[in-house]
Short mmCIF file of C-alpha atoms and ligand atoms in Angstrom, two decimals:
data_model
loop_
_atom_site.label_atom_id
_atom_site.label_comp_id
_atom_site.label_asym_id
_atom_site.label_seq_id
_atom_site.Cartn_x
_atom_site.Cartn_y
_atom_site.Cartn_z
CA UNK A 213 -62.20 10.54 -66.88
CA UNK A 214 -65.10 8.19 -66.08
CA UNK A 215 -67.18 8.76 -62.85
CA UNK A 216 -66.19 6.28 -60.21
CA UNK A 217 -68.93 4.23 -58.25
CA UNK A 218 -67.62 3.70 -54.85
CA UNK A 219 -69.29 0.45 -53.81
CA UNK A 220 -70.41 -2.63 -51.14
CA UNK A 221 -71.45 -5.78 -52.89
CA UNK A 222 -74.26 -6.02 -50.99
CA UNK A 223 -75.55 -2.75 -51.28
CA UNK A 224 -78.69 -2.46 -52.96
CA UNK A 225 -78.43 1.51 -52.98
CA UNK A 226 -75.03 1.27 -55.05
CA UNK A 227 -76.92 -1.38 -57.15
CA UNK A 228 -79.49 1.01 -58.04
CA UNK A 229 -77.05 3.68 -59.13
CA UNK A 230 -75.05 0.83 -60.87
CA UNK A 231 -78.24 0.14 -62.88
CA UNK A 232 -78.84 3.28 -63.83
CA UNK A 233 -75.04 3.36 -65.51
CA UNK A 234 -75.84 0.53 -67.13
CA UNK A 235 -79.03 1.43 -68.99
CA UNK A 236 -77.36 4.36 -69.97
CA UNK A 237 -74.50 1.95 -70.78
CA UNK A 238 -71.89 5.30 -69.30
CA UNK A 239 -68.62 3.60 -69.00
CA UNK A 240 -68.01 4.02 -65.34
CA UNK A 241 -64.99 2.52 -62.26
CA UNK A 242 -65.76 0.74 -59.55
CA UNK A 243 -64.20 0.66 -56.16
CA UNK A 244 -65.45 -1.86 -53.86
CA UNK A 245 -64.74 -1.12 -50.21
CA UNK A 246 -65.28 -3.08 -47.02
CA UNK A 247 -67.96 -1.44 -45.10
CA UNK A 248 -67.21 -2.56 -41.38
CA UNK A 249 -63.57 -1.33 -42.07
CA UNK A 250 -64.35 1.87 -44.32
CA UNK A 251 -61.02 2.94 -45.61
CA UNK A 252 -59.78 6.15 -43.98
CA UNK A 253 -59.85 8.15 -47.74
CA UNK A 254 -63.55 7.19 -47.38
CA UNK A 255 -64.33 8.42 -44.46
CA UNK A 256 -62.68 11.22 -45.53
CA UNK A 257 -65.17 12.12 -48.41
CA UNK A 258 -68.36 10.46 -47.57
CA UNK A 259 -70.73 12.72 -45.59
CA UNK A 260 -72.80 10.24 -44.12
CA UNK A 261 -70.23 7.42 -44.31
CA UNK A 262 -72.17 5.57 -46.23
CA UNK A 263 -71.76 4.07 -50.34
CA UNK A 264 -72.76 5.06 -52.67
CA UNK A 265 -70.39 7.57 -53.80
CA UNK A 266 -70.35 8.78 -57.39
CA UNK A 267 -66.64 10.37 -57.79
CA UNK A 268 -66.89 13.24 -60.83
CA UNK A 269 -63.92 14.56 -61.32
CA UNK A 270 -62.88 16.44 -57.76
CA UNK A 271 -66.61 16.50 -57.02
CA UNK A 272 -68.70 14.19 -54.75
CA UNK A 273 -72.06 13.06 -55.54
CA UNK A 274 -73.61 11.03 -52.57
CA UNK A 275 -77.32 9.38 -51.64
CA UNK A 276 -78.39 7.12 -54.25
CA UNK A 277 -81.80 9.05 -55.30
CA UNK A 278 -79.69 12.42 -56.10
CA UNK A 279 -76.67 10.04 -58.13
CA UNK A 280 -79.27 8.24 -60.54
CA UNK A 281 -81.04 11.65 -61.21
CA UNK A 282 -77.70 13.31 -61.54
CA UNK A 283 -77.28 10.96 -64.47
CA UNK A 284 -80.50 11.38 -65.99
CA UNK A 285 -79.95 15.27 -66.51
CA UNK A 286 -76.25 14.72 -67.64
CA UNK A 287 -76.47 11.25 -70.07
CA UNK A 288 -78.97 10.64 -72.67
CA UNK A 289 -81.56 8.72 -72.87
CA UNK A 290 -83.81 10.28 -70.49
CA UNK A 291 -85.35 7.83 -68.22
CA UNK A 292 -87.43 10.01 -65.96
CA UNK A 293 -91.10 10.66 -67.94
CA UNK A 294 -90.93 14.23 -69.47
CA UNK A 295 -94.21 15.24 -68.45
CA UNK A 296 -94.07 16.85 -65.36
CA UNK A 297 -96.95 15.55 -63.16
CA UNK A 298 -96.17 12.12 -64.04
CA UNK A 299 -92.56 12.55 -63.26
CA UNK A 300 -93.57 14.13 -59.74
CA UNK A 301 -95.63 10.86 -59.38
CA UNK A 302 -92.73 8.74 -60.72
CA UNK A 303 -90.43 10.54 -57.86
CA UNK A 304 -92.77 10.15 -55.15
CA UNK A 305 -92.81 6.55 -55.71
CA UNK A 306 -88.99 6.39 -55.49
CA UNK A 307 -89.29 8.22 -52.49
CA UNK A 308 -91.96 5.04 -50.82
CA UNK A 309 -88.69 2.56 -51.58
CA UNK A 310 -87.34 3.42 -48.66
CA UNK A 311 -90.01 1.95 -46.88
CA UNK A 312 -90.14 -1.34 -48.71
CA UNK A 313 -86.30 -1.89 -47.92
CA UNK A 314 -86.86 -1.19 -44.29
CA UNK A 315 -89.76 -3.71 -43.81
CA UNK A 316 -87.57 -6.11 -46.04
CA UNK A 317 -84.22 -5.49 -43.78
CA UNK A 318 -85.81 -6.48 -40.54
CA UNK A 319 -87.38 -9.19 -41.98
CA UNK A 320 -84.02 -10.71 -42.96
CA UNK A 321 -82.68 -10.37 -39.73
CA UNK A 322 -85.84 -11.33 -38.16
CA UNK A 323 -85.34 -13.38 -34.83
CA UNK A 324 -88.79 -15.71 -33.91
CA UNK A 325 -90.03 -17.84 -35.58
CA UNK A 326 -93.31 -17.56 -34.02
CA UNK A 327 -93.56 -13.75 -35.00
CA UNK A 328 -91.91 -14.25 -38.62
CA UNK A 329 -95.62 -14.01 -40.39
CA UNK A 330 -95.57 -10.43 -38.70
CA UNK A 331 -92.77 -9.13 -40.42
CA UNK A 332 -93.96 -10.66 -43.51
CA UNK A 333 -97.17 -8.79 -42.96
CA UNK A 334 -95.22 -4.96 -42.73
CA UNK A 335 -93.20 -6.05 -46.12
CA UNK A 336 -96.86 -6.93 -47.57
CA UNK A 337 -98.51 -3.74 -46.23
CA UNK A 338 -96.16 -1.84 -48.26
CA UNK A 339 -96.91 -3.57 -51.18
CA UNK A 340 -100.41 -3.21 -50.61
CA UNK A 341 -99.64 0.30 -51.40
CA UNK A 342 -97.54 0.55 -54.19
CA UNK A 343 -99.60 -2.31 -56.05
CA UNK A 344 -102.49 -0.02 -57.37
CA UNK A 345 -99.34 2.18 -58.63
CA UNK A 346 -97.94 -0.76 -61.06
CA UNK A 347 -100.52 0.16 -63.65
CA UNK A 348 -98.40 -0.38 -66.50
CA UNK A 349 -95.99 -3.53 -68.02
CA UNK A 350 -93.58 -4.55 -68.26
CA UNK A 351 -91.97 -1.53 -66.28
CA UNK A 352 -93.47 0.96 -63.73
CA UNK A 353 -94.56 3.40 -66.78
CA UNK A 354 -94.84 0.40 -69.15
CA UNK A 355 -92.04 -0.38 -72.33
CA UNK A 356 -89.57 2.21 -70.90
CA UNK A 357 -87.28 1.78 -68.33
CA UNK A 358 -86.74 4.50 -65.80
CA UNK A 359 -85.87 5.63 -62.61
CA UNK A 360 -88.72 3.83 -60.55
CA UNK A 361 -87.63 0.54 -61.92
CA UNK A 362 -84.01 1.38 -61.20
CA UNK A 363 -84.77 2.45 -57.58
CA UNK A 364 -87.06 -0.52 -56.92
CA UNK A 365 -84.99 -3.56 -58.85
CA UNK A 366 -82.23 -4.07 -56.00
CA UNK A 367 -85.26 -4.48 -53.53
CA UNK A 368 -87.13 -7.11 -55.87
CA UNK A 369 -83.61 -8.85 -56.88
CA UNK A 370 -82.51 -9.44 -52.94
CA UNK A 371 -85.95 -10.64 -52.60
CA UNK A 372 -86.24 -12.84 -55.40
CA UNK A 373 -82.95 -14.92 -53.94
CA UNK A 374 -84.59 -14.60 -50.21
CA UNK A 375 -87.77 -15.95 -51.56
CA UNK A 376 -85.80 -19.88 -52.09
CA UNK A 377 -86.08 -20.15 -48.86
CA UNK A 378 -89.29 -18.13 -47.76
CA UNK A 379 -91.20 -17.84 -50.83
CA UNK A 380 -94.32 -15.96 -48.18
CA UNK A 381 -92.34 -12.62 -48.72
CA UNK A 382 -94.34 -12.84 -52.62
CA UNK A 383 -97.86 -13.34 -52.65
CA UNK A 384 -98.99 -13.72 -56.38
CA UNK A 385 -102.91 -13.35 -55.67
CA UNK A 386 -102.06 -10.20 -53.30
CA UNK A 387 -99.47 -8.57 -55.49
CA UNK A 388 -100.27 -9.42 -58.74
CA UNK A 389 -98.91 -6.57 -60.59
CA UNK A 390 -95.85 -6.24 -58.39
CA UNK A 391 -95.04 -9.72 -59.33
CA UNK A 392 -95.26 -9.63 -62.96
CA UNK A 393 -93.08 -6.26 -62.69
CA UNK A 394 -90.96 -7.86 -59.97
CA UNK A 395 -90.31 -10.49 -63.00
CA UNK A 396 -89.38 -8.10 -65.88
CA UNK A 397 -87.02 -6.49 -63.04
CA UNK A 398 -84.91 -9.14 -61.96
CA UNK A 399 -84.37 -10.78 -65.38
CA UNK A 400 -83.71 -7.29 -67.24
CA UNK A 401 -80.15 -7.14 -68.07
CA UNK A 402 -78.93 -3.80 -66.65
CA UNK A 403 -80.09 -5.42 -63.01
CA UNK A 404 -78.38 -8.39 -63.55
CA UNK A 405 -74.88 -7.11 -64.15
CA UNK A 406 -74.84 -3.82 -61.98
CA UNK A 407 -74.19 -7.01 -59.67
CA UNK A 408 -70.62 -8.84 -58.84
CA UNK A 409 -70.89 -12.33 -60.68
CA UNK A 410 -71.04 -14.11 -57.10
CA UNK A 411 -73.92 -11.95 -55.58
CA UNK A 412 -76.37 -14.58 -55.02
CA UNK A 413 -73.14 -16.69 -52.80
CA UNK A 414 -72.37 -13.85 -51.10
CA UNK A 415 -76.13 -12.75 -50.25
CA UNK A 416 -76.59 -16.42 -48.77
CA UNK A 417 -73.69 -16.09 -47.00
CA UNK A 418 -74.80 -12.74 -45.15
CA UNK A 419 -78.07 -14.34 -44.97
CA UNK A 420 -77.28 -17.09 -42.61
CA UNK A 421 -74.20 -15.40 -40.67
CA UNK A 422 -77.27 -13.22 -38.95
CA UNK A 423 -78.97 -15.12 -35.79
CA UNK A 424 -82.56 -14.86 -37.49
CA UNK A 425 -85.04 -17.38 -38.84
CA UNK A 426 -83.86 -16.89 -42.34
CA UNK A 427 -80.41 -18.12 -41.69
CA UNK A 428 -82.00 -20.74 -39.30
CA UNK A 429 -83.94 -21.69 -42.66
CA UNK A 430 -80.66 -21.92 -44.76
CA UNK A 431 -78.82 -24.14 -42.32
CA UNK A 432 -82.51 -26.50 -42.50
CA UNK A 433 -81.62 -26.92 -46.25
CA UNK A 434 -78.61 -27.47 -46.35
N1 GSH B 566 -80.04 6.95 -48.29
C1 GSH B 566 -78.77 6.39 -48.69
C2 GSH B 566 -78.60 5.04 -48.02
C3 GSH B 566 -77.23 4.44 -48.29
C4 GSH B 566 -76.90 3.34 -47.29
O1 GSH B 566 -77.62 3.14 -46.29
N2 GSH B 566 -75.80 2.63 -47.55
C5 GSH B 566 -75.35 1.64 -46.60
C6 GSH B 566 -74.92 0.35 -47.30
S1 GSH B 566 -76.28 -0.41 -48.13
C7 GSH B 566 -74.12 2.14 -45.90
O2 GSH B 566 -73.25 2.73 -46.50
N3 GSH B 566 -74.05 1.91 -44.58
C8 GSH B 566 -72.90 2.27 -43.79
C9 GSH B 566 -73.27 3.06 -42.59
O3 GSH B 566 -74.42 3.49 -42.47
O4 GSH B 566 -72.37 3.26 -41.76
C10 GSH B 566 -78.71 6.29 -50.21
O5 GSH B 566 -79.79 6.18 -50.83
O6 GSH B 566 -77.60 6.37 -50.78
#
C-alpha cells in the first residue's frame, strides 16, 4: 500500500514532504482536505490538527521535519549528507525555516502600507542569517539535493509568485547566494509538481482575499 499524504494546497509544510516523495520518486496518495472545515476522520487522527499527515499503513506520521526524515531512513537515495557533523549542520538549518516562514506569513497579511518596509526588513534579517550558510550551488550542499533544499523550496516558491507584485521581499545585492539557490529551487522539478497544477491561481486568490497591502497591491494591477 502506498503512504498517503494528507494535504492543503496551500500548505507549504505538505509541499515540503511532497517534494521529498518526489525526489525519491516513492509512489505515494494524496488526500486534499479543506482546512477551515477539517473533516471529522481528521480530526480524529491528527494530533495537532494540522496537515501534513503521512498515513503508513495503520500508523501516523505527523510534523513535516519528522515525515521527510522518516523517508530518508526508509527510501533510497539518501538525501541527508552522511557525515555526521555536516548533517547536524544541515538539520539545524532546517530547524531556522521556521523562522523564515513566520517573517514571510505576516508579511503577506501585512496591514499598512506605511510600515510594509518593516516587515520586509524581519523577512531580510533572516536571510541575513542563513546567507553566509548557502556556501555551495546549485543546492544548499552543492550538486545534491537534500533535505535543506526540500524544507526551504515551499518558502522560496510562495515567494517567488509574491515577489510579481512586491519584488522588495528579494534583494539580489543583499542575498546573493540565497537568490541564485532560491533560482535552482523553484525551477527544480520535484518543487514544481509536489504542487496542484493551479497553485499559482489559487495562491493569488488567498493573497488578495486577506485585508493587507499585498492584496491591496493585486487589486492595483489588476
Ligand atoms: N510544524 C508543522 C506545521 C504544520 C502547519 O502549520 N500546518 C498548517 C497548514 S500550512 C495547518 O495544518 N494549520 C491548521 C491549524 O493549525 O489548525 C509541520 O511542520 O508539519
Amino acid at each position: 500500500m502506498n503512504p498517503k499524504l494528507i494535504s492543503y494546497k496551500l500548505c507549504p509544510y505538505v509541499h515540503k514532504a511532497a517534494i521529498a516523495l518526489r525526489v525519491k520518486d516513492i509512489p505515494y496518495d494524496i488526500q486534499y482536505i479543506n482546512l477551515s472545515r477539517p473533516p471529522q476522520w481528521f480530526q480524529d487522527i491528527s494530533p495537532m490538527g494540522r496537515v501534513p499527515l503521512l498515513l503508513v499503513g495503520d500508523e501516523v506520521l505527523f510534523e513535516s521535519s519528522a515525515i521527510i526524515e522518516y523517508l530518508d531512513e526508509v527510501y533510497a537515495p539518501r538525501l541527508h549528507p552522511i557525515d555526521p557533523v555536516k548533517r547536524a549542520q544541515n538539520r539545524a538549518w532546517m530547524a531556522q525555516a521556521d523562522g523564515c516562514l513566520g517573517a514571510y506569513y505576516r508579511l503577506s497579511g501585512w496591514k499598512s502600507d506605511a510600515s510594509f518596509p518593516k516587515a520586509i526588513e524581519k523577512l531580510h534579517a533572516c536571510f541575513d542569517q542563513l546567507e553566509p550558510a548557502v556556501a555551495a550551488a546549485p543546492f544548499f550542499n552543492g550538486e545534491t539535493f537534500s533535505l535543506v533544499d526540500a524544507t526551504f523550496g515551499p518558502l522560496f516558491f510562495q515567494l517567488n509568485i509574491l515577489a510579481e507584485i512586491a519584488p522588495e521581499v528579494f534583494d539580489d545585492a543583499r542575498h546573493p547566494r540565497i537568490i541564485r539557490w532560491k533560482k535552482a529551487l523553484v525551477t527544480h522539478k520535484a518543487v514544481v509538481t509536489a504542487v496542484v497544477p493551479d497553485f499559482r491561481d489559487l495562491y493569488l486568490d488567498w493573497l488578495s482575499n486577506k485585508e493587507s497591502v499585498l492584496a491591496r497591491r493585486l487589486l492595483d494591477a489588476g
